[in-house]
């Protein structure tokens, strides 16, 4: 009976947490909806008197608004990508691992299993990175998200403002969302400013639109400052081919810690997120290269690394994999 109550309470708490996790998203949506009303109706249709100016303002605003909301939608609803099945322990390996009581033997078991996989990063102590909650060997740059309760490929961080984990599958969309958010706020602030001055000097009648125009400028400037700092930081991360987690905790490779282990050079670093086709860089569609399980590394030249040499990476044949990995490890 007591156990049943505990399970019911735990389920209720999880349900409440899921509901509350959408509160930041709801706040952003409400602010955006109000900004749309204030700009389109109170500024363009009521305050602006020139028909030509109205048309220009509305066309440019809606062009930015479409990309802004599109990238926000993609950031929220693009699911984080998890490691595929070959990184999970088989039923037999899992039983052997859990039944083994000696830590040094468990460690060696993981090393033997990792030899079959494209895994180069290690823990701080040099052990194979293993998630005991998901029962899998973590691919390079993969981390377990406690909020999403899953391992996420190339995890950057969990963002409450999109209620989603930002990683390999949606990092491009998140960056685009930040860029279009900055542009959205900047456009509103620059076009509203002249009418803010007119209201301030009393050149326009004090009507209901005055409040919306004044507050619109204040909110746009406030969000612009915070967003441009965040966007600038992520641009720096992209230029170094780092995730937020890697910026705070240096990745450890089989050869030791290396803070620039994935740094391939400025252009290639950008292509690791946006792809090599520039026509897709501004559009929120998936174009990041690879599958999120393995990444080209600075320490490997083109003849050693199949991802840099444009070869077929990591064939399913285990014998071939072991031979190739043996040369690298």
Short mmCIF file of C-alpha atoms in Angstrom, two decimals:
data_model
loop_
_atom_site.label_atom_id
_atom_site.label_comp_id
_atom_site.label_asym_id
_atom_site.label_seq_id
_atom_site.Cartn_x
_atom_site.Cartn_y
_atom_site.Cartn_z
CA UNK A 1 0.00 0.00 0.00
CA UNK A 2 2.75 2.40 1.01
CA UNK A 3 4.72 1.51 -2.11
CA UNK A 4 1.68 2.27 -4.26
CA UNK A 5 1.33 5.71 -2.67
CA UNK A 6 5.02 6.43 -3.29
CA UNK A 7 4.72 5.45 -6.94
CA UNK A 8 1.61 7.60 -7.35
CA UNK A 9 3.34 10.56 -5.68
CA UNK A 10 6.42 10.12 -7.84
CA UNK A 11 4.27 9.98 -10.99
CA UNK A 12 2.38 13.10 -9.92
CA UNK A 13 5.61 15.01 -9.32
CA UNK A 14 6.96 14.01 -12.73
CA UNK A 15 3.71 15.17 -14.35
CA UNK A 16 3.88 18.52 -12.53
CA UNK A 17 7.50 18.96 -13.56
CA UNK A 18 6.62 18.32 -17.21
CA UNK A 19 3.84 20.91 -17.07
CA UNK A 20 5.99 23.51 -15.29
CA UNK A 21 8.82 23.00 -17.78
CA UNK A 22 6.62 24.64 -20.43
CA UNK A 23 6.19 27.85 -18.39
CA UNK A 24 9.33 29.59 -19.82
CA UNK A 25 8.21 28.71 -23.36
CA UNK A 26 4.74 30.07 -22.63
CA UNK A 27 6.25 33.32 -21.35
CA UNK A 28 8.29 33.74 -24.55
CA UNK A 29 5.25 32.95 -26.73
CA UNK A 30 3.10 35.53 -24.88
CA UNK A 31 5.80 38.21 -25.21
CA UNK A 32 6.16 37.48 -28.92
CA UNK A 33 2.39 37.59 -29.49
CA UNK A 34 2.16 40.92 -27.66
CA UNK A 35 5.12 42.32 -29.65
CA UNK A 36 3.35 41.28 -32.87
CA UNK A 37 0.17 43.06 -31.84
CA UNK A 38 2.02 46.16 -30.62
CA UNK A 39 4.15 46.48 -33.75
CA UNK A 40 1.63 45.58 -36.46
CA UNK A 41 -1.49 47.20 -35.06
CA UNK A 42 -0.46 49.89 -32.57
CA UNK A 43 2.62 51.12 -34.43
CA UNK A 44 2.18 50.40 -38.14
CA UNK A 45 -1.61 50.68 -38.50
CA UNK A 46 -2.30 53.38 -35.88
CA UNK A 47 0.82 55.45 -35.25
CA UNK A 48 2.59 55.45 -38.64
CA UNK A 49 0.80 57.82 -41.02
CA UNK A 50 2.71 57.34 -44.29
CA UNK A 51 1.18 54.49 -46.38
CA UNK A 52 4.53 53.72 -48.03
CA UNK A 53 6.27 53.55 -44.67
CA UNK A 54 3.55 51.23 -43.34
CA UNK A 55 3.98 48.81 -46.24
CA UNK A 56 7.78 48.74 -45.99
CA UNK A 57 7.72 48.27 -42.22
CA UNK A 58 5.16 45.45 -42.41
CA UNK A 59 6.89 43.55 -45.23
CA UNK A 60 10.31 43.60 -43.56
CA UNK A 61 8.83 42.81 -40.16
CA UNK A 62 6.92 39.75 -41.37
CA UNK A 63 9.94 38.44 -43.29
CA UNK A 64 12.01 38.48 -40.08
CA UNK A 65 9.08 37.25 -37.99
CA UNK A 66 8.61 34.15 -40.16
CA UNK A 67 12.23 33.02 -39.77
CA UNK A 68 12.23 33.95 -36.09
CA UNK A 69 9.19 31.81 -35.27
CA UNK A 70 10.25 29.03 -37.66
CA UNK A 71 13.64 28.58 -35.96
CA UNK A 72 12.05 28.79 -32.52
CA UNK A 73 9.60 26.05 -33.47
CA UNK A 74 12.41 23.85 -34.80
CA UNK A 75 14.47 24.40 -31.63
CA UNK A 76 11.55 23.31 -29.46
CA UNK A 77 10.18 20.35 -31.39
CA UNK A 78 13.29 18.79 -32.95
CA UNK A 79 13.89 15.82 -30.66
CA UNK A 80 17.39 15.24 -29.25
CA UNK A 81 19.19 12.43 -31.04
CA UNK A 82 20.23 9.43 -28.95
CA UNK A 83 23.08 6.96 -29.57
CA UNK A 84 22.15 4.08 -31.84
CA UNK A 85 21.87 0.48 -30.73
CA UNK A 86 25.49 -0.54 -31.29
CA UNK A 87 26.59 1.67 -28.39
CA UNK A 88 24.20 -0.06 -25.98
CA UNK A 89 25.40 -3.06 -24.03
CA UNK A 90 23.94 -6.33 -25.21
CA UNK A 91 21.93 -8.38 -22.74
CA UNK A 92 24.87 -10.73 -22.22
CA UNK A 93 27.41 -7.92 -21.77
CA UNK A 94 25.09 -6.11 -19.40
CA UNK A 95 24.69 -9.20 -17.23
CA UNK A 96 28.44 -9.82 -17.18
CA UNK A 97 29.13 -6.19 -16.30
CA UNK A 98 26.55 -5.99 -13.50
CA UNK A 99 27.53 -9.35 -12.00
CA UNK A 100 31.21 -8.44 -11.92
CA UNK A 101 32.13 -7.02 -8.51
CA UNK A 102 35.72 -6.01 -9.21
CA UNK A 103 35.93 -2.40 -10.53
CA UNK A 104 39.19 -3.00 -12.39
CA UNK A 105 37.64 -5.93 -14.28
CA UNK A 106 34.54 -3.85 -15.12
CA UNK A 107 36.82 -1.13 -16.44
CA UNK A 108 38.68 -3.60 -18.65
CA UNK A 109 35.39 -5.02 -19.93
CA UNK A 110 34.36 -1.54 -21.10
CA UNK A 111 37.75 -1.03 -22.75
CA UNK A 112 37.31 -4.28 -24.71
CA UNK A 113 33.78 -3.29 -25.77
CA UNK A 114 34.93 0.22 -26.80
CA UNK A 115 37.51 -1.25 -29.20
CA UNK A 116 34.63 -2.16 -31.50
CA UNK A 117 33.35 1.44 -31.52
CA UNK A 118 34.55 4.83 -32.86
CA UNK A 119 35.18 6.15 -29.33
CA UNK A 120 38.20 8.33 -28.57
CA UNK A 121 37.23 10.38 -25.52
CA UNK A 122 37.62 9.18 -21.95
CA UNK A 123 36.71 10.23 -18.42
CA UNK A 124 39.07 12.35 -16.35
CA UNK A 125 40.62 9.18 -14.93
CA UNK A 126 41.15 7.71 -18.40
CA UNK A 127 38.29 5.20 -18.24
CA UNK A 128 35.79 4.55 -21.03
CA UNK A 129 32.81 6.89 -20.73
CA UNK A 130 29.87 4.73 -19.69
CA UNK A 131 26.32 5.75 -18.76
CA UNK A 132 24.96 3.43 -16.10
CA UNK A 133 21.46 4.87 -16.47
CA UNK A 134 21.16 4.27 -20.20
CA UNK A 135 23.50 1.23 -20.14
CA UNK A 136 25.60 2.40 -23.06
CA UNK A 137 29.12 3.45 -23.93
CA UNK A 138 28.92 7.15 -24.66
CA UNK A 139 29.97 8.25 -28.15
CA UNK A 140 32.38 11.18 -28.33
CA UNK A 141 30.76 14.47 -27.18
CA UNK A 142 27.67 12.60 -25.94
CA UNK A 143 26.40 13.35 -22.43
CA UNK A 144 23.48 12.29 -20.26
CA UNK A 145 20.83 14.97 -19.72
CA UNK A 146 19.21 14.58 -16.31
CA UNK A 147 16.21 16.69 -17.37
CA UNK A 148 15.47 14.69 -20.53
CA UNK A 149 16.60 11.45 -18.81
CA UNK A 150 18.55 10.31 -21.88
CA UNK A 151 22.00 10.43 -23.44
CA UNK A 152 22.14 13.16 -26.12
CA UNK A 153 24.55 13.18 -29.06
CA UNK A 154 26.92 16.18 -29.06
CA UNK A 155 25.03 17.67 -26.13
CA UNK A 156 25.53 21.41 -25.70
CA UNK A 157 23.13 22.22 -22.85
CA UNK A 158 19.51 21.89 -21.75
CA UNK A 159 17.67 25.12 -22.52
CA UNK A 160 14.57 25.91 -20.43
CA UNK A 161 13.49 28.63 -22.90
CA UNK A 162 12.87 25.99 -25.57
CA UNK A 163 12.19 23.17 -23.08
CA UNK A 164 14.54 20.96 -25.01
CA UNK A 165 18.04 19.60 -24.95
CA UNK A 166 20.31 21.35 -27.45
CA UNK A 167 22.58 18.92 -29.23
CA UNK A 168 23.59 17.48 -32.58
CA UNK A 169 20.05 17.35 -34.01
CA UNK A 170 19.02 20.94 -33.26
CA UNK A 171 22.12 23.03 -32.45
CA UNK A 172 21.99 24.65 -35.90
CA UNK A 173 18.33 25.62 -35.32
CA UNK A 174 19.17 27.02 -31.89
CA UNK A 175 21.93 29.21 -33.33
CA UNK A 176 19.61 30.43 -36.08
CA UNK A 177 16.95 31.16 -33.47
CA UNK A 178 19.43 33.33 -31.54
CA UNK A 179 20.49 35.12 -34.74
CA UNK A 180 16.93 35.85 -35.87
CA UNK A 181 15.98 36.86 -32.31
CA UNK A 182 18.77 39.44 -32.30
CA UNK A 183 17.69 40.67 -35.74
CA UNK A 184 14.02 40.77 -34.63
CA UNK A 185 14.78 42.89 -31.57
CA UNK A 186 17.17 45.15 -33.48
CA UNK A 187 14.65 45.77 -36.26
CA UNK A 188 11.89 46.62 -33.79
CA UNK A 189 14.14 48.94 -31.77
CA UNK A 190 15.44 50.87 -34.81
CA UNK A 191 12.02 51.36 -36.42
CA UNK A 192 10.24 52.23 -33.18
CA UNK A 193 12.89 54.65 -31.89
CA UNK A 194 11.85 57.68 -33.98
CA UNK A 195 8.23 57.34 -32.80
CA UNK A 196 9.43 56.91 -29.23
CA UNK A 197 11.15 60.31 -29.55
CA UNK A 198 8.01 61.88 -31.03
CA UNK A 199 5.89 60.60 -28.16
CA UNK A 200 8.52 61.74 -25.69
CA UNK A 201 8.53 65.29 -27.14
CA UNK A 202 4.73 65.41 -27.33
CA UNK A 203 4.67 65.60 -31.12
CA UNK A 204 2.11 62.77 -31.25
CA UNK A 205 -1.18 62.65 -29.35
CA UNK A 206 -1.14 60.72 -26.08
CA UNK A 207 -3.34 57.77 -26.98
CA UNK A 208 -3.38 54.08 -26.10
CA UNK A 209 -0.70 53.33 -28.71
CA UNK A 210 1.79 55.44 -26.77
CA UNK A 211 2.10 52.83 -24.03
CA UNK A 212 2.63 49.99 -26.50
CA UNK A 213 5.25 51.90 -28.51
CA UNK A 214 7.22 53.00 -25.45
CA UNK A 215 7.13 49.57 -23.83
CA UNK A 216 7.94 47.86 -27.15
CA UNK A 217 11.20 49.80 -27.42
CA UNK A 218 12.12 49.01 -23.82
CA UNK A 219 11.45 45.26 -24.20
CA UNK A 220 13.24 45.07 -27.57
CA UNK A 221 16.36 46.75 -26.17
CA UNK A 222 16.33 44.61 -23.03
CA UNK A 223 16.10 41.34 -24.97
CA UNK A 224 18.59 42.56 -27.58
CA UNK A 225 21.34 43.11 -25.01
CA UNK A 226 20.92 39.68 -23.39
CA UNK A 227 20.51 37.84 -26.70
CA UNK A 228 23.48 39.45 -28.42
CA UNK A 229 25.72 38.37 -25.53
CA UNK A 230 24.42 34.79 -25.70
CA UNK A 231 24.65 34.72 -29.49
CA UNK A 232 28.18 36.10 -29.41
CA UNK A 233 29.23 33.41 -26.95
CA UNK A 234 27.83 30.63 -29.14
CA UNK A 235 29.49 32.14 -32.21
CA UNK A 236 32.78 31.89 -30.33
CA UNK A 237 31.99 28.25 -29.49
CA UNK A 238 31.24 27.46 -33.14
CA UNK A 239 34.47 29.15 -34.27
CA UNK A 240 36.39 26.80 -31.92
CA UNK A 241 34.16 23.77 -32.61
CA UNK A 242 33.27 23.45 -28.93
CA UNK A 243 30.08 22.77 -27.05
CA UNK A 244 29.12 24.64 -23.90
CA UNK A 245 30.01 21.55 -21.84
CA UNK A 246 33.41 21.27 -23.53
CA UNK A 247 34.12 24.95 -22.86
CA UNK A 248 33.64 24.37 -19.13
CA UNK A 249 35.19 20.90 -18.97
CA UNK A 250 38.11 20.07 -21.28
CA UNK A 251 37.50 16.80 -23.17
CA UNK A 252 39.91 13.97 -22.41
CA UNK A 253 41.14 11.78 -25.26
CA UNK A 254 43.07 8.52 -25.23
CA UNK A 255 46.22 10.66 -25.42
CA UNK A 256 45.12 12.97 -22.59
CA UNK A 257 43.20 16.26 -22.13
CA UNK A 258 43.02 18.51 -25.20
CA UNK A 259 40.89 21.66 -25.12
CA UNK A 260 41.16 22.11 -28.91
CA UNK A 261 40.76 18.45 -29.78
CA UNK A 262 37.89 19.06 -32.22
CA UNK A 263 39.17 22.39 -33.59
CA UNK A 264 39.61 21.94 -37.36
CA UNK A 265 40.06 25.58 -38.33
CA UNK A 266 37.54 28.42 -38.61
CA UNK A 267 35.82 27.45 -41.89
CA UNK A 268 35.65 23.71 -41.17
CA UNK A 269 34.38 24.43 -37.67
CA UNK A 270 31.46 26.39 -39.11
CA UNK A 271 30.79 23.59 -41.60
CA UNK A 272 30.59 21.10 -38.73
CA UNK A 273 27.40 22.88 -37.63
CA UNK A 274 25.93 24.33 -40.82
CA UNK A 275 27.25 21.96 -43.48
CA UNK A 276 29.32 22.72 -46.58
CA UNK A 277 26.39 24.06 -48.66
CA UNK A 278 26.09 27.77 -47.88
CA UNK A 279 22.61 28.00 -49.41
CA UNK A 280 21.27 26.10 -46.37
CA UNK A 281 23.06 28.14 -43.70
CA UNK A 282 20.22 30.62 -43.14
CA UNK A 283 17.36 28.13 -43.53
CA UNK A 284 16.28 25.94 -40.59
CA UNK A 285 16.67 22.58 -42.27
CA UNK A 286 19.08 19.84 -41.18
CA UNK A 287 22.45 20.14 -42.92
CA UNK A 288 25.01 19.23 -40.25
CA UNK A 289 27.44 16.57 -41.55
CA UNK A 290 27.78 13.12 -40.03
CA UNK A 291 25.49 11.13 -37.79
CA UNK A 292 26.48 12.63 -34.43
CA UNK A 293 28.27 9.50 -33.23
CA UNK A 294 31.82 10.34 -34.34
CA UNK A 295 33.59 13.55 -35.31
CA UNK A 296 36.82 14.53 -37.09
CA UNK A 297 39.58 15.44 -34.65
CA UNK A 298 42.48 17.79 -34.83
CA UNK A 299 45.01 15.16 -33.79
CA UNK A 300 44.23 12.92 -36.77
CA UNK A 301 45.36 13.75 -40.28
CA UNK A 302 43.34 12.91 -43.35
CA UNK A 303 45.03 9.57 -43.92
CA UNK A 304 44.15 8.42 -40.40
CA UNK A 305 40.64 9.77 -39.96
CA UNK A 306 37.90 8.35 -42.23
CA UNK A 307 35.68 11.39 -41.60
CA UNK A 308 38.34 13.77 -42.91
CA UNK A 309 39.32 11.52 -45.77
CA UNK A 310 35.70 11.29 -47.00
CA UNK A 311 35.80 7.52 -46.64
CA UNK A 312 32.94 5.32 -45.52
CA UNK A 313 33.14 5.60 -41.70
CA UNK A 314 32.92 2.62 -39.43
CA UNK A 315 31.65 -0.33 -41.40
CA UNK A 316 29.37 -2.78 -39.64
CA UNK A 317 31.93 -5.56 -40.02
CA UNK A 318 33.44 -5.93 -36.56
CA UNK A 319 36.67 -7.51 -37.80
CA UNK A 320 37.35 -4.53 -40.06
CA UNK A 321 36.53 -2.15 -37.23
CA UNK A 322 38.87 -3.84 -34.81
CA UNK A 323 41.71 -3.70 -37.33
CA UNK A 324 41.17 -0.02 -38.06
CA UNK A 325 40.71 0.95 -34.42
CA UNK A 326 43.74 -0.99 -33.35
CA UNK A 327 45.91 1.23 -35.56
CA UNK A 328 44.38 4.38 -34.09
CA UNK A 329 44.36 3.38 -30.43
#
